[in-house]
PDB file of C-alpha atoms in Angstrom:
ATOM      1  CA  VAL A   1     105.132 106.102 116.074  1.00  0.00           C
ATOM      2  CA  GLN A   2     102.989 107.449 113.260  1.00  0.00           C
ATOM      3  CA  LEU A   3     104.370 107.700 109.760  1.00  0.00           C
ATOM      4  CA  GLN A   4     102.791 109.797 107.071  1.00  0.00           C
ATOM      5  CA  ALA A   5     103.357 109.395 103.350  1.00  0.00           C
ATOM      6  CA  SER A   6     102.537 112.310 101.089  1.00  0.00           C
ATOM      7  CA  GLY A   7     103.093 113.519  97.566  1.00  0.00           C
ATOM      8  CA  GLY A   8     100.893 111.163  95.617  1.00  0.00           C
ATOM      9  CA  GLY A   9      98.732 112.312  92.781  1.00  0.00           C
ATOM     10  CA  SER A  10      97.382 111.634  89.340  1.00  0.00           C
ATOM     11  CA  VAL A  11      99.816 111.976  86.446  1.00  0.00           C
ATOM     12  CA  GLN A  12     100.338 110.948  82.841  1.00  0.00           C
ATOM     13  CA  ALA A  13     102.702 108.164  81.912  1.00  0.00           C
ATOM     14  CA  GLY A  14     106.258 109.445  81.736  1.00  0.00           C
ATOM     15  CA  ALA A  15     105.747 112.064  84.420  1.00  0.00           C
ATOM     16  CA  SER A  16     107.408 112.277  87.829  1.00  0.00           C
ATOM     17  CA  LEU A  17     106.267 112.403  91.415  1.00  0.00           C
ATOM     18  CA  ARG A  18     108.150 112.776  94.655  1.00  0.00           C
ATOM     19  CA  LEU A  19     106.791 111.006  97.703  1.00  0.00           C
ATOM     20  CA  SER A  20     107.812 111.986 101.190  1.00  0.00           C
ATOM     21  CA  CYS A  21     107.661 110.020 104.436  1.00  0.00           C
ATOM     22  CA  ALA A  22     107.604 111.866 107.729  1.00  0.00           C
ATOM     23  CA  VAL A  23     107.163 110.713 111.287  1.00  0.00           C
ATOM     24  CA  SER A  24     105.340 112.416 114.131  1.00  0.00           C
ATOM     25  CA  GLY A  25     107.139 112.890 117.387  1.00  0.00           C
ATOM     26  CA  ARG A  26     109.865 110.381 116.697  1.00  0.00           C
ATOM     27  CA  THR A  27     112.873 110.065 114.497  1.00  0.00           C
ATOM     28  CA  LEU A  28     113.644 108.145 111.366  1.00  0.00           C
ATOM     29  CA  ASP A  29     117.324 108.284 112.267  1.00  0.00           C
ATOM     30  CA  TYR A  30     118.918 104.962 113.202  1.00  0.00           C
ATOM     31  CA  TYR A  31     116.165 103.010 111.419  1.00  0.00           C
ATOM     32  CA  ALA A  32     115.893 101.507 107.979  1.00  0.00           C
ATOM     33  CA  VAL A  33     112.885 102.755 106.044  1.00  0.00           C
ATOM     34  CA  GLY A  34     111.099 101.056 103.217  1.00  0.00           C
ATOM     35  CA  TRP A  35     108.584 102.048 100.577  1.00  0.00           C
ATOM     36  CA  PHE A  36     105.950  99.534  99.583  1.00  0.00           C
ATOM     37  CA  ARG A  37     102.979  99.694  97.287  1.00  0.00           C
ATOM     38  CA  GLN A  38      99.717  97.907  96.806  1.00  0.00           C
ATOM     39  CA  ALA A  39      97.621  97.947  93.673  1.00  0.00           C
ATOM     40  CA  PRO A  40      93.967  96.880  93.676  1.00  0.00           C
ATOM     41  CA  GLY A  41      93.648  93.125  93.818  1.00  0.00           C
ATOM     42  CA  LYS A  42      97.360  92.620  94.387  1.00  0.00           C
ATOM     43  CA  GLU A  43      99.521  91.949  97.373  1.00  0.00           C
ATOM     44  CA  ARG A  44     101.616  94.668  98.914  1.00  0.00           C
ATOM     45  CA  GLU A  45     105.097  94.673  97.422  1.00  0.00           C
ATOM     46  CA  PHE A  46     108.457  96.135  98.246  1.00  0.00           C
ATOM     47  CA  VAL A  47     109.584  99.077  96.139  1.00  0.00           C
ATOM     48  CA  ALA A  48     112.706 100.527  97.754  1.00  0.00           C
ATOM     49  CA  GLY A  49     114.527 100.689 101.047  1.00  0.00           C
ATOM     50  CA  ILE A  50     117.232 102.808 102.635  1.00  0.00           C
ATOM     51  CA  SER A  51     119.525 101.955 105.495  1.00  0.00           C
ATOM     52  CA  TRP A  52     119.681 103.953 108.681  1.00  0.00           C
ATOM     53  CA  THR A  53     122.929 105.548 107.514  1.00  0.00           C
ATOM     54  CA  GLY A  54     121.519 106.385 104.125  1.00  0.00           C
ATOM     55  CA  ASN A  55     124.540 104.750 102.534  1.00  0.00           C
ATOM     56  CA  ASN A  56     122.796 101.587 101.392  1.00  0.00           C
ATOM     57  CA  VAL A  57     119.726 101.414  99.204  1.00  0.00           C
ATOM     58  CA  VAL A  58     117.789  98.549  97.700  1.00  0.00           C
ATOM     59  CA  TYR A  59     115.355  98.653  94.799  1.00  0.00           C
ATOM     60  CA  THR A  60     113.085  96.094  93.340  1.00  0.00           C
ATOM     61  CA  ASP A  61     113.867  95.336  89.720  1.00  0.00           C
ATOM     62  CA  PHE A  62     110.877  97.026  88.202  1.00  0.00           C
ATOM     63  CA  VAL A  63     111.830 100.468  89.538  1.00  0.00           C
ATOM     64  CA  LYS A  64     115.597 100.372  89.151  1.00  0.00           C
ATOM     65  CA  GLY A  65     116.812 103.304  87.144  1.00  0.00           C
ATOM     66  CA  ARG A  66     113.538 105.166  87.537  1.00  0.00           C
ATOM     67  CA  PHE A  67     113.041 105.572  91.293  1.00  0.00           C
ATOM     68  CA  THR A  68     115.455 107.020  93.831  1.00  0.00           C
ATOM     69  CA  ILE A  69     115.119 106.744  97.585  1.00  0.00           C
ATOM     70  CA  SER A  70     116.901 109.195  99.844  1.00  0.00           C
ATOM     71  CA  ARG A  71     116.800 110.497 103.368  1.00  0.00           C
ATOM     72  CA  ASP A  72     117.104 113.982 104.772  1.00  0.00           C
ATOM     73  CA  LYS A  73     118.212 113.697 108.370  1.00  0.00           C
ATOM     74  CA  ALA A  74     117.791 117.370 109.073  1.00  0.00           C
ATOM     75  CA  ALA A  75     114.184 117.230 107.935  1.00  0.00           C
ATOM     76  CA  ASN A  76     113.632 113.767 109.411  1.00  0.00           C
ATOM     77  CA  THR A  77     112.128 112.529 106.157  1.00  0.00           C
ATOM     78  CA  VAL A  78     112.664 109.819 103.592  1.00  0.00           C
ATOM     79  CA  SER A  79     111.744 110.559  99.987  1.00  0.00           C
ATOM     80  CA  LEU A  80     111.019 108.486  96.936  1.00  0.00           C
ATOM     81  CA  GLN A  81     111.631 110.252  93.643  1.00  0.00           C
ATOM     82  CA  MET A  82     109.674 108.494  90.933  1.00  0.00           C
ATOM     83  CA  ASN A  83     110.522 109.287  87.330  1.00  0.00           C
ATOM     84  CA  SER A  84     109.254 107.874  84.056  1.00  0.00           C
ATOM     85  CA  LEU A  85     106.113 106.635  85.721  1.00  0.00           C
ATOM     86  CA  LYS A  86     104.214 103.845  84.042  1.00  0.00           C
ATOM     87  CA  PRO A  87     100.551 102.850  84.374  1.00  0.00           C
ATOM     88  CA  GLU A  88     101.683  99.719  86.198  1.00  0.00           C
ATOM     89  CA  ASP A  89     103.208 101.934  88.925  1.00  0.00           C
ATOM     90  CA  ALA A  90      99.716 103.003  89.969  1.00  0.00           C
ATOM     91  CA  ALA A  91      99.070 101.927  93.540  1.00  0.00           C
ATOM     92  CA  VAL A  92      98.784 103.124  97.086  1.00  0.00           C
ATOM     93  CA  TYR A  93     102.307 103.770  98.333  1.00  0.00           C
ATOM     94  CA  TYR A  94     103.250 103.217 101.950  1.00  0.00           C
ATOM     95  CA  CYS A  95     106.352 104.027 103.928  1.00  0.00           C
ATOM     96  CA  ALA A  96     107.369 101.877 106.833  1.00  0.00           C
ATOM     97  CA  ARG A  97     110.051 101.909 109.495  1.00  0.00           C
ATOM     98  CA  ARG A  98     111.941  99.045 111.062  1.00  0.00           C
ATOM     99  CA  GLY A  99     111.349  98.674 114.767  1.00  0.00           C
ATOM    100  CA  LEU A 100     114.928  97.905 115.682  1.00  0.00           C
ATOM    101  CA  ARG A 101     117.681 100.456 115.594  1.00  0.00           C
ATOM    102  CA  PHE A 102     120.432  99.774 113.104  1.00  0.00           C
ATOM    103  CA  ALA A 103     118.516  96.876 111.586  1.00  0.00           C
ATOM    104  CA  ALA A 104     119.087  96.149 107.926  1.00  0.00           C
ATOM    105  CA  ILE A 105     116.839  96.893 104.988  1.00  0.00           C
ATOM    106  CA  GLU A 106     114.391  94.079 104.395  1.00  0.00           C
ATOM    107  CA  THR A 107     112.200  93.489 101.384  1.00  0.00           C
ATOM    108  CA  GLU A 108     109.429  91.657 103.237  1.00  0.00           C
ATOM    109  CA  ASP A 109     106.827  93.820 104.880  1.00  0.00           C
ATOM    110  CA  HIS A 110     106.544  91.825 108.096  1.00  0.00           C
ATOM    111  CA  PHE A 111     109.976  93.094 109.150  1.00  0.00           C
ATOM    112  CA  TYR A 112     108.648  96.646 109.362  1.00  0.00           C
ATOM    113  CA  GLU A 113     106.912  97.529 112.588  1.00  0.00           C
ATOM    114  CA  TYR A 114     105.574 101.002 111.910  1.00  0.00           C
ATOM    115  CA  TRP A 115     103.414 102.043 108.986  1.00  0.00           C
ATOM    116  CA  GLY A 116     101.411 105.032 108.008  1.00  0.00           C
ATOM    117  CA  PRO A 117      98.407 105.496 105.784  1.00  0.00           C
ATOM    118  CA  GLY A 118      99.391 105.387 102.177  1.00  0.00           C
ATOM    119  CA  THR A 119      99.309 107.939  99.424  1.00  0.00           C
ATOM    120  CA  GLN A 120      97.581 107.216  96.142  1.00  0.00           C
ATOM    121  CA  VAL A 121      99.527 107.305  92.885  1.00  0.00           C
ATOM    122  CA  THR A 122      97.530 107.148  89.669  1.00  0.00           C
ATOM    123  CA  VAL A 123      99.230 106.960  86.279  1.00  0.00           C
ATOM    124  CA  SER A 124      97.229 107.215  83.105  1.00  0.00           C
ATOM    125  CA  SER A 125      98.442 106.133  79.701  1.00  0.00           C
TER     126      SER A 125
END
């Protein structure tokens, strides 16, 4: 299972970006998906997660009200809409999928079995 995150870029503070997570040859259906990020010199941290139904979402405090995670089952993608970006949001963003069907959203990265290469987000002040 290979995930691919896309949509990163370099923006000014206050701007928006929309990240997308796609999977090759497999489905994201039936699996919780999480977005994580890692800034230079920092540990990877949870950003947002969405349940396999799409009905439940979890956000870390520092993105609540600014980021929105959603899934498009027809397109087999999970997106992260990021608004009001701040310089501290700059990081490499990764999407990850749980390995077990119907498993819950988790905020710790070791619960996610499949990862893809990240996409760089740069925010200048």
